[in-house]
Amino acid sequence: MIPLSWFLVFAAALFCIGLYGVLARKNAIAILMGIELMLNAVNVNLVAFWRYRAPEMIAGQAWAVMVFAVAAAEVAVGLALFISIYRQRKTIAADEINLMKW
Amino acid sequence: MADQLTGFVNWLENLLLSLGLAESFVSFLMATLGVLTIMMFVLVLDVFLVWVERKVVARFQGRLGPNRLGPFGIIQPFADIIKLLIKEDITPIGADRILFNLAPPFAMAAVLLIWAVIPFSDGLLGADLNVGVLYIVGVGAIGTLSIILAGWASNNKYSLLGAFRTVAQMIAYEVPMVIVLLVPVLLAGSMNVSEIVDSQGVWYIFIAPLAAIILLITAIAEIGRTPFDLLEAESEIVAGFHIEYTGMKFGLFYAAELLHALTVGALFATLFLGGWRGPFADQFPILGVFYLFLKAFLIYYVIMWIKYTLPRIRIDHMLNFNWKFLTPLALTLLIVTAITEKLIDQYFVNITLTLYVGIMLVANVIIAWIVLAIVRKYAQSTRKRVGDERSIAQPPLETPASGSD
Amino acid sequence: MTTVQIIFIVAAAVTLGAAIMVVTTRKLLHAAVWLILSLLGVAVFYVLLNAGFLAVAQLVIYIGAIAILMIFAIMLTRHLALDIGPQVHRGWPWALLIAILLFGGLIWLLSSWSDVSTELPVMSSRADPLTDLGVALVSPNAYVIPFELASILLLAALIGAIYVAWPKKEKEG
């Protein structure tokens, strides 16, 4: 049927696409979207390993649930920070927020 | 009838297999056929709902409603549909064309997807999901998404403002709804919707009436009906997020709203009123379908009753009501139900059904009493603060020195 | 080509295509909608992996909350409602190179691992992962401590987000 390698390759591809999004985009929210893609890729990897290697241990699914919780918390705080930064500097392009550069 | 249905399904499957198609493809085809059947049934019911709505609102307002087209005006919805279809299809300048056209089907899809997990009869449901209740919550979120896309894509500031308010209201009222949806899950011990129906020997509305009331309130807020319909009020926000929609796209929004109300009725009936259960529903499954829709239409009638009786609530009052009243109440209810259930399991092992129902009912009544006492105190203090006699501004007294001019 | 393989390939194509559109499209709101599509695709993968609860949790958490939050933040942080100027900064070929190199490296690493092509082990039908997960998340000798810590983390994120985004009061005079 479907060997484990298919899932792992798919997760690796999704991770790399997310990485490109983080490294290349200017808008801070677009960077956050790239981070979300990477987190999803990691989660798919986790659950694939759980299903194929140790389906009777519940640790895989419990860990995936923790990743959900952490991702949600991170997005909430990140977007609050973006809104606060936007109020001060009227922009959230990552290369225009460079007050600390000399 | 379930046997006949299974027989028919088997005959169709054998027919398709004998045509030489692969096995998994045949099962995929059967699943698609099942999906289409449920969808067609529900959508045809939606057309009937337009007529029901107009007749009932007319009777509430002391008039007759449509009675010219056909007996009792039953052909009226078809006239409405034809009118909507032949209207001009306008896309405003500067509107995001793809998102603008994508939003109405999303809104309809979000409602149709809920019907997949509602059991029509014993073993007669779309998808026997292990996590049916959570699925219902997730699908409701897709409806919220469609509204915000509609608001943004219209390139109209009233539309955007309406969309913001809608999403704020819907997300706010999702919180107590999810908490209250956990109460039947707790009582039945499973998130599987058909299992919740199966374990309702006594209907859950007698065991957790407060949870049922809160579910009704939050569900009315979720579907955007009065008293929570600030989102599409013509006098306040110029019809909110669907200003720029004409013709059949608006028709989709309108039909989706009506169907959502019936879906909420069916959901309420499934979770709290025993679903398809009723006398003789085990032997004749067609009676199960009949009972389910009877209960769903009863709740739909209650929702319409509330809609055409109460005035609109302001947006900040609405959100205050949610965060300061409904969410703490729902949390308290969940905790008290869980503790009571656990205590009963521990100390009264062989409890009779009437005693169990009685204890849970008493717990609910106590919570309702305490809540009403708190609300009464709060209302009294607010009334005193606002309505007391205050000194009105007096003009300065006439002194002899100032009257000399 | 069994049906499951076809479903896998279609879902993978849709998800990866949507992900590429997320990182390359010019209009930010379209990127958010493509993100929703790719999150739906990942939910399909969870179903393929017999993790039904995770699929529905993905629907509720990611699409129902996080995606809507992102769309809100996009709408609230636009000076003009337009996407003007380049959306990628000048070093984007290097980012593409790093992503491709990382992908190649991961593929090479996976291919040199002997167990990479294990077939699907049969999961005993007695096991109900949902009940097991529920019990594991609250039992003291399983995962109750990470569960409680995750709740505290979410509470901290909630309070922090409200405090950070609270509008500062205008100073008088």
PDB file of N, CA and C in Angstrom, chain C residues 61-142:
ATOM      1  N   ILE C  61      -9.014  23.772  15.207  1.00  0.00           N
ATOM      2  CA  ILE C  61      -8.003  24.688  15.731  1.00  0.00           C
ATOM      3  C   ILE C  61      -7.403  25.525  14.616  1.00  0.00           C
ATOM      4  N   TYR C  62      -6.883  24.848  13.576  1.00  0.00           N
ATOM      5  CA  TYR C  62      -6.167  25.614  12.570  1.00  0.00           C
ATOM      6  C   TYR C  62      -7.119  26.419  11.706  1.00  0.00           C
ATOM      7  N   ILE C  63      -8.096  25.749  11.074  1.00  0.00           N
ATOM      8  CA  ILE C  63      -8.954  26.479  10.151  1.00  0.00           C
ATOM      9  C   ILE C  63      -9.960  27.327  10.895  1.00  0.00           C
ATOM     10  N   GLY C  64     -10.483  26.824  11.991  1.00  0.00           N
ATOM     11  CA  GLY C  64     -11.536  27.556  12.670  1.00  0.00           C
ATOM     12  C   GLY C  64     -11.042  28.702  13.507  1.00  0.00           C
ATOM     13  N   ALA C  65      -9.799  28.658  13.952  1.00  0.00           N
ATOM     14  CA  ALA C  65      -9.321  29.718  14.827  1.00  0.00           C
ATOM     15  C   ALA C  65      -8.104  30.427  14.252  1.00  0.00           C
ATOM     16  N   ILE C  66      -7.058  29.671  13.933  1.00  0.00           N
ATOM     17  CA  ILE C  66      -5.802  30.325  13.554  1.00  0.00           C
ATOM     18  C   ILE C  66      -5.940  31.023  12.210  1.00  0.00           C
ATOM     19  N   ALA C  67      -6.584  30.394  11.243  1.00  0.00           N
ATOM     20  CA  ALA C  67      -6.710  31.022   9.933  1.00  0.00           C
ATOM     21  C   ALA C  67      -7.568  32.278  10.014  1.00  0.00           C
ATOM     22  N   ILE C  68      -8.650  32.220  10.786  1.00  0.00           N
ATOM     23  CA  ILE C  68      -9.510  33.400  10.923  1.00  0.00           C
ATOM     24  C   ILE C  68      -8.756  34.512  11.628  1.00  0.00           C
ATOM     25  N   LEU C  69      -7.934  34.146  12.631  1.00  0.00           N
ATOM     26  CA  LEU C  69      -7.133  35.144  13.323  1.00  0.00           C
ATOM     27  C   LEU C  69      -6.153  35.819  12.372  1.00  0.00           C
ATOM     28  N   MET C  70      -5.539  34.991  11.487  1.00  0.00           N
ATOM     29  CA  MET C  70      -4.603  35.583  10.529  1.00  0.00           C
ATOM     30  C   MET C  70      -5.322  36.526   9.575  1.00  0.00           C
ATOM     31  N   ILE C  71      -6.510  36.135   9.125  1.00  0.00           N
ATOM     32  CA  ILE C  71      -7.248  37.014   8.207  1.00  0.00           C
ATOM     33  C   ILE C  71      -7.604  38.315   8.899  1.00  0.00           C
ATOM     34  N   PHE C  72      -7.996  38.234  10.161  1.00  0.00           N
ATOM     35  CA  PHE C  72      -8.270  39.438  10.926  1.00  0.00           C
ATOM     36  C   PHE C  72      -7.051  40.332  11.011  1.00  0.00           C
ATOM     37  N   ALA C  73      -5.895  39.711  11.329  1.00  0.00           N
ATOM     38  CA  ALA C  73      -4.678  40.510  11.485  1.00  0.00           C
ATOM     39  C   ALA C  73      -4.286  41.144  10.165  1.00  0.00           C
ATOM     40  N   ILE C  74      -4.490  40.424   9.043  1.00  0.00           N
ATOM     41  CA  ILE C  74      -4.198  41.022   7.740  1.00  0.00           C
ATOM     42  C   ILE C  74      -5.069  42.241   7.517  1.00  0.00           C
ATOM     43  N   MET C  75      -6.355  42.124   7.881  1.00  0.00           N
ATOM     44  CA  MET C  75      -7.233  43.259   7.624  1.00  0.00           C
ATOM     45  C   MET C  75      -6.920  44.445   8.522  1.00  0.00           C
ATOM     46  N   LEU C  76      -6.409  44.175   9.736  1.00  0.00           N
ATOM     47  CA  LEU C  76      -6.187  45.277  10.662  1.00  0.00           C
ATOM     48  C   LEU C  76      -4.838  45.948  10.461  1.00  0.00           C
ATOM     49  N   THR C  77      -3.939  45.352   9.657  1.00  0.00           N
ATOM     50  CA  THR C  77      -2.607  45.941   9.551  1.00  0.00           C
ATOM     51  C   THR C  77      -2.322  46.390   8.131  1.00  0.00           C
ATOM     52  N   ARG C  78      -3.323  46.951   7.470  1.00  0.00           N
ATOM     53  CA  ARG C  78      -3.068  47.415   6.124  1.00  0.00           C
ATOM     54  C   ARG C  78      -3.220  48.909   6.084  1.00  0.00           C
ATOM     55  N   HIS C  79      -2.147  49.576   5.740  1.00  0.00           N
ATOM     56  CA  HIS C  79      -2.200  51.024   5.612  1.00  0.00           C
ATOM     57  C   HIS C  79      -3.035  51.393   4.396  1.00  0.00           C
ATOM     58  N   LEU C  80      -2.756  50.751   3.300  1.00  0.00           N
ATOM     59  CA  LEU C  80      -3.627  50.857   2.125  1.00  0.00           C
ATOM     60  C   LEU C  80      -4.109  49.454   1.843  1.00  0.00           C
ATOM     61  N   ALA C  81      -5.290  49.327   1.302  1.00  0.00           N
ATOM     62  CA  ALA C  81      -5.814  47.985   1.050  1.00  0.00           C
ATOM     63  C   ALA C  81      -5.264  47.432  -0.247  1.00  0.00           C
ATOM     64  N   LEU C  82      -3.972  47.639  -0.474  1.00  0.00           N
ATOM     65  CA  LEU C  82      -3.364  47.161  -1.716  1.00  0.00           C
ATOM     66  C   LEU C  82      -2.088  46.426  -1.379  1.00  0.00           C
ATOM     67  N   ASP C  83      -1.655  45.587  -2.256  1.00  0.00           N
ATOM     68  CA  ASP C  83      -0.353  44.933  -2.080  1.00  0.00           C
ATOM     69  C   ASP C  83       0.599  45.539  -3.087  1.00  0.00           C
ATOM     70  N   ILE C  84       1.277  46.622  -2.679  1.00  0.00           N
ATOM     71  CA  ILE C  84       2.152  47.300  -3.634  1.00  0.00           C
ATOM     72  C   ILE C  84       3.586  46.887  -3.378  1.00  0.00           C
ATOM     73  N   GLY C  85       4.375  46.995  -4.404  1.00  0.00           N
ATOM     74  CA  GLY C  85       5.791  46.706  -4.259  1.00  0.00           C
ATOM     75  C   GLY C  85       6.049  45.216  -4.267  1.00  0.00           C
ATOM     76  N   PRO C  86       7.319  44.853  -4.301  1.00  0.00           N
ATOM     77  CA  PRO C  86       7.649  43.428  -4.322  1.00  0.00           C
ATOM     78  C   PRO C  86       7.330  42.787  -2.971  1.00  0.00           C
ATOM     79  N   GLN C  87       6.877  41.568  -3.033  1.00  0.00           N
ATOM     80  CA  GLN C  87       6.500  40.865  -1.813  1.00  0.00           C
ATOM     81  C   GLN C  87       7.634  40.028  -1.271  1.00  0.00           C
ATOM     82  N   VAL C  88       8.697  39.873  -2.035  1.00  0.00           N
ATOM     83  CA  VAL C  88       9.861  39.147  -1.532  1.00  0.00           C
ATOM     84  C   VAL C  88      11.025  40.114  -1.520  1.00  0.00           C
ATOM     85  N   HIS C  89      11.915  39.940  -0.579  1.00  0.00           N
ATOM     86  CA  HIS C  89      13.036  40.880  -0.538  1.00  0.00           C
ATOM     87  C   HIS C  89      14.146  40.415  -1.471  1.00  0.00           C
ATOM     88  N   ARG C  90      15.233  41.192  -1.529  1.00  0.00           N
ATOM     89  CA  ARG C  90      16.168  41.003  -2.615  1.00  0.00           C
ATOM     90  C   ARG C  90      16.909  39.693  -2.557  1.00  0.00           C
ATOM     91  N   GLY C  91      16.973  39.066  -1.391  1.00  0.00           N
ATOM     92  CA  GLY C  91      17.785  37.853  -1.316  1.00  0.00           C
ATOM     93  C   GLY C  91      17.006  36.594  -1.582  1.00  0.00           C
ATOM     94  N   TRP C  92      15.909  36.682  -2.301  1.00  0.00           N
ATOM     95  CA  TRP C  92      15.061  35.497  -2.397  1.00  0.00           C
ATOM     96  C   TRP C  92      15.687  34.341  -3.165  1.00  0.00           C
ATOM     97  N   PRO C  93      16.595  34.519  -4.127  1.00  0.00           N
ATOM     98  CA  PRO C  93      17.180  33.318  -4.743  1.00  0.00           C
ATOM     99  C   PRO C  93      17.956  32.479  -3.746  1.00  0.00           C
ATOM    100  N   TRP C  94      18.617  33.169  -2.755  1.00  0.00           N
ATOM    101  CA  TRP C  94      19.339  32.403  -1.746  1.00  0.00           C
ATOM    102  C   TRP C  94      18.385  31.573  -0.914  1.00  0.00           C
ATOM    103  N   ALA C  95      17.203  32.151  -0.597  1.00  0.00           N
ATOM    104  CA  ALA C  95      16.229  31.392   0.191  1.00  0.00           C
ATOM    105  C   ALA C  95      15.779  30.164  -0.578  1.00  0.00           C
ATOM    106  N   LEU C  96      15.537  30.335  -1.888  1.00  0.00           N
ATOM    107  CA  LEU C  96      15.132  29.202  -2.712  1.00  0.00           C
ATOM    108  C   LEU C  96      16.211  28.133  -2.721  1.00  0.00           C
ATOM    109  N   LEU C  97      17.479  28.589  -2.807  1.00  0.00           N
ATOM    110  CA  LEU C  97      18.578  27.633  -2.832  1.00  0.00           C
ATOM    111  C   LEU C  97      18.652  26.856  -1.531  1.00  0.00           C
ATOM    112  N   ILE C  98      18.509  27.577  -0.404  1.00  0.00           N
ATOM    113  CA  ILE C  98      18.570  26.896   0.893  1.00  0.00           C
ATOM    114  C   ILE C  98      17.448  25.878   1.012  1.00  0.00           C
ATOM    115  N   ALA C  99      16.239  26.263   0.558  1.00  0.00           N
ATOM    116  CA  ALA C  99      15.110  25.325   0.673  1.00  0.00           C
ATOM    117  C   ALA C  99      15.364  24.078  -0.159  1.00  0.00           C
ATOM    118  N   ILE C 100      15.858  24.275  -1.384  1.00  0.00           N
ATOM    119  CA  ILE C 100      16.090  23.108  -2.253  1.00  0.00           C
ATOM    120  C   ILE C 100      17.193  22.239  -1.690  1.00  0.00           C
ATOM    121  N   LEU C 101      18.266  22.879  -1.165  1.00  0.00           N
ATOM    122  CA  LEU C 101      19.352  22.092  -0.587  1.00  0.00           C
ATOM    123  C   LEU C 101      18.872  21.292   0.607  1.00  0.00           C
ATOM    124  N   LEU C 102      18.037  21.928   1.432  1.00  0.00           N
ATOM    125  CA  LEU C 102      17.528  21.209   2.602  1.00  0.00           C
ATOM    126  C   LEU C 102      16.673  20.034   2.181  1.00  0.00           C
ATOM    127  N   PHE C 103      15.851  20.240   1.171  1.00  0.00           N
ATOM    128  CA  PHE C 103      15.017  19.136   0.690  1.00  0.00           C
ATOM    129  C   PHE C 103      15.882  17.988   0.184  1.00  0.00           C
ATOM    130  N   GLY C 104      16.917  18.351  -0.612  1.00  0.00           N
ATOM    131  CA  GLY C 104      17.801  17.314  -1.104  1.00  0.00           C
ATOM    132  C   GLY C 104      18.498  16.567   0.033  1.00  0.00           C
ATOM    133  N   GLY C 105      18.942  17.341   1.034  1.00  0.00           N
ATOM    134  CA  GLY C 105      19.606  16.718   2.159  1.00  0.00           C
ATOM    135  C   GLY C 105      18.696  15.756   2.906  1.00  0.00           C
ATOM    136  N   LEU C 106      17.440  16.175   3.109  1.00  0.00           N
ATOM    137  CA  LEU C 106      16.497  15.307   3.819  1.00  0.00           C
ATOM    138  C   LEU C 106      16.222  14.037   3.030  1.00  0.00           C
ATOM    139  N   ILE C 107      16.087  14.163   1.709  1.00  0.00           N
ATOM    140  CA  ILE C 107      15.835  12.966   0.879  1.00  0.00           C
ATOM    141  C   ILE C 107      17.017  12.020   0.965  1.00  0.00           C
ATOM    142  N   TRP C 108      18.253  12.588   0.909  1.00  0.00           N
ATOM    143  CA  TRP C 108      19.420  11.717   0.982  1.00  0.00           C
ATOM    144  C   TRP C 108      19.486  11.011   2.330  1.00  0.00           C
ATOM    145  N   LEU C 109      19.152  11.787   3.399  1.00  0.00           N
ATOM    146  CA  LEU C 109      19.181  11.194   4.734  1.00  0.00           C
ATOM    147  C   LEU C 109      18.172  10.062   4.850  1.00  0.00           C
ATOM    148  N   LEU C 110      16.962  10.292   4.306  1.00  0.00           N
ATOM    149  CA  LEU C 110      15.918   9.268   4.417  1.00  0.00           C
ATOM    150  C   LEU C 110      16.295   8.030   3.611  1.00  0.00           C
ATOM    151  N   SER C 111      16.902   8.253   2.435  1.00  0.00           N
ATOM    152  CA  SER C 111      17.192   7.085   1.602  1.00  0.00           C
ATOM    153  C   SER C 111      18.304   6.244   2.187  1.00  0.00           C
ATOM    154  N   SER C 112      19.118   6.840   3.069  1.00  0.00           N
ATOM    155  CA  SER C 112      20.173   6.023   3.661  1.00  0.00           C
ATOM    156  C   SER C 112      19.733   5.373   4.956  1.00  0.00           C
ATOM    157  N   TRP C 113      18.471   5.489   5.306  1.00  0.00           N
ATOM    158  CA  TRP C 113      17.939   4.835   6.497  1.00  0.00           C
ATOM    159  C   TRP C 113      17.271   3.550   6.044  1.00  0.00           C
ATOM    160  N   SER C 114      17.558   2.469   6.705  1.00  0.00           N
ATOM    161  CA  SER C 114      17.149   1.177   6.172  1.00  0.00           C
ATOM    162  C   SER C 114      15.650   0.953   6.302  1.00  0.00           C
ATOM    163  N   ASP C 115      15.038   1.515   7.339  1.00  0.00           N
ATOM    164  CA  ASP C 115      13.642   1.173   7.608  1.00  0.00           C
ATOM    165  C   ASP C 115      12.654   2.074   6.907  1.00  0.00           C
ATOM    166  N   VAL C 116      13.125   2.815   5.906  1.00  0.00           N
ATOM    167  CA  VAL C 116      12.277   3.882   5.402  1.00  0.00           C
ATOM    168  C   VAL C 116      11.064   3.358   4.645  1.00  0.00           C
ATOM    169  N   SER C 117      11.134   2.117   4.167  1.00  0.00           N
ATOM    170  CA  SER C 117      10.002   1.645   3.360  1.00  0.00           C
ATOM    171  C   SER C 117       9.169   0.637   4.107  1.00  0.00           C
ATOM    172  N   THR C 118       8.965   0.855   5.403  1.00  0.00           N
ATOM    173  CA  THR C 118       8.120  -0.095   6.130  1.00  0.00           C
ATOM    174  C   THR C 118       6.695   0.018   5.623  1.00  0.00           C
ATOM    175  N   GLU C 119       6.033  -1.111   5.600  1.00  0.00           N
ATOM    176  CA  GLU C 119       4.637  -1.109   5.195  1.00  0.00           C
ATOM    177  C   GLU C 119       3.761  -0.856   6.410  1.00  0.00           C
ATOM    178  N   LEU C 120       2.509  -0.616   6.152  1.00  0.00           N
ATOM    179  CA  LEU C 120       1.587  -0.234   7.210  1.00  0.00           C
ATOM    180  C   LEU C 120       1.352  -1.408   8.162  1.00  0.00           C
ATOM    181  N   PRO C 121       1.694  -1.259   9.434  1.00  0.00           N
ATOM    182  CA  PRO C 121       1.378  -2.358  10.351  1.00  0.00           C
ATOM    183  C   PRO C 121      -0.115  -2.353  10.669  1.00  0.00           C
ATOM    184  N   VAL C 122      -0.626  -3.518  10.892  1.00  0.00           N
ATOM    185  CA  VAL C 122      -2.063  -3.624  11.157  1.00  0.00           C
ATOM    186  C   VAL C 122      -2.339  -3.151  12.571  1.00  0.00           C
ATOM    187  N   MET C 123      -3.244  -2.197  12.694  1.00  0.00           N
ATOM    188  CA  MET C 123      -3.602  -1.713  14.018  1.00  0.00           C
ATOM    189  C   MET C 123      -4.729  -2.587  14.536  1.00  0.00           C
ATOM    190  N   SER C 124      -4.590  -3.083  15.745  1.00  0.00           N
ATOM    191  CA  SER C 124      -5.613  -3.976  16.264  1.00  0.00           C
ATOM    192  C   SER C 124      -6.929  -3.223  16.389  1.00  0.00           C
ATOM    193  N   SER C 125      -8.004  -3.867  15.984  1.00  0.00           N
ATOM    194  CA  SER C 125      -9.279  -3.155  15.963  1.00  0.00           C
ATOM    195  C   SER C 125      -9.847  -2.961  17.348  1.00  0.00           C
ATOM    196  N   ARG C 126      -9.237  -3.596  18.347  1.00  0.00           N
ATOM    197  CA  ARG C 126      -9.715  -3.358  19.707  1.00  0.00           C
ATOM    198  C   ARG C 126      -9.383  -1.936  20.135  1.00  0.00           C
ATOM    199  N   ALA C 127      -8.230  -1.467  19.621  1.00  0.00           N
ATOM    200  CA  ALA C 127      -7.735  -0.188  20.112  1.00  0.00           C
ATOM    201  C   ALA C 127      -8.651   0.946  19.655  1.00  0.00           C
ATOM    202  N   ASP C 128      -9.094   1.750  20.574  1.00  0.00           N
ATOM    203  CA  ASP C 128      -9.844   2.943  20.222  1.00  0.00           C
ATOM    204  C   ASP C 128      -8.948   4.117  20.558  1.00  0.00           C
ATOM    205  N   PRO C 129      -8.248   4.673  19.557  1.00  0.00           N
ATOM    206  CA  PRO C 129      -7.251   5.692  19.892  1.00  0.00           C
ATOM    207  C   PRO C 129      -7.840   6.881  20.636  1.00  0.00           C
ATOM    208  N   LEU C 130      -9.113   7.167  20.404  1.00  0.00           N
ATOM    209  CA  LEU C 130      -9.689   8.339  21.058  1.00  0.00           C
ATOM    210  C   LEU C 130      -9.751   8.148  22.561  1.00  0.00           C
ATOM    211  N   THR C 131     -10.277   6.975  22.990  1.00  0.00           N
ATOM    212  CA  THR C 131     -10.356   6.728  24.429  1.00  0.00           C
ATOM    213  C   THR C 131      -8.965   6.658  25.041  1.00  0.00           C
ATOM    214  N   ASP C 132      -8.034   5.976  24.308  1.00  0.00           N
ATOM    215  CA  ASP C 132      -6.675   5.878  24.838  1.00  0.00           C
ATOM    216  C   ASP C 132      -6.045   7.247  24.986  1.00  0.00           C
ATOM    217  N   LEU C 133      -6.272   8.106  23.984  1.00  0.00           N
ATOM    218  CA  LEU C 133      -5.701   9.446  24.055  1.00  0.00           C
ATOM    219  C   LEU C 133      -6.278  10.215  25.223  1.00  0.00           C
ATOM    220  N   GLY C 134      -7.602  10.115  25.389  1.00  0.00           N
ATOM    221  CA  GLY C 134      -8.238  10.825  26.489  1.00  0.00           C
ATOM    222  C   GLY C 134      -7.712  10.371  27.836  1.00  0.00           C
ATOM    223  N   VAL C 135      -7.587   9.043  27.992  1.00  0.00           N
ATOM    224  CA  VAL C 135      -7.084   8.527  29.268  1.00  0.00           C
ATOM    225  C   VAL C 135      -5.634   8.936  29.468  1.00  0.00           C
ATOM    226  N   ALA C 136      -4.851   8.888  28.371  1.00  0.00           N
ATOM    227  CA  ALA C 136      -3.425   9.196  28.519  1.00  0.00           C
ATOM    228  C   ALA C 136      -3.198  10.648  28.888  1.00  0.00           C
ATOM    229  N   LEU C 137      -4.093  11.542  28.432  1.00  0.00           N
ATOM    230  CA  LEU C 137      -3.844  12.951  28.698  1.00  0.00           C
ATOM    231  C   LEU C 137      -4.197  13.349  30.112  1.00  0.00           C
ATOM    232  N   VAL C 138      -4.916  12.500  30.852  1.00  0.00           N
ATOM    233  CA  VAL C 138      -5.243  12.904  32.217  1.00  0.00           C
ATOM    234  C   VAL C 138      -4.777  11.908  33.267  1.00  0.00           C
ATOM    235  N   SER C 139      -4.095  10.865  32.874  1.00  0.00           N
ATOM    236  CA  SER C 139      -3.677   9.910  33.898  1.00  0.00           C
ATOM    237  C   SER C 139      -2.318  10.298  34.431  1.00  0.00           C
ATOM    238  N   PRO C 140      -2.114  10.202  35.750  1.00  0.00           N
ATOM    239  CA  PRO C 140      -0.909  10.767  36.366  1.00  0.00           C
ATOM    240  C   PRO C 140       0.384  10.092  35.921  1.00  0.00           C
ATOM    241  N   ASN C 141       0.310   8.817  35.501  1.00  0.00           N
ATOM    242  CA  ASN C 141       1.567   8.220  35.059  1.00  0.00           C
ATOM    243  C   ASN C 141       1.657   8.194  33.549  1.00  0.00           C
ATOM    244  N   ALA C 142       0.882   9.052  32.907  1.00  0.00           N
ATOM    245  CA  ALA C 142       1.014   9.232  31.457  1.00  0.00           C
ATOM    246  C   ALA C 142       1.315  10.701  31.208  1.00  0.00           C
TER     247      ALA C 142
END
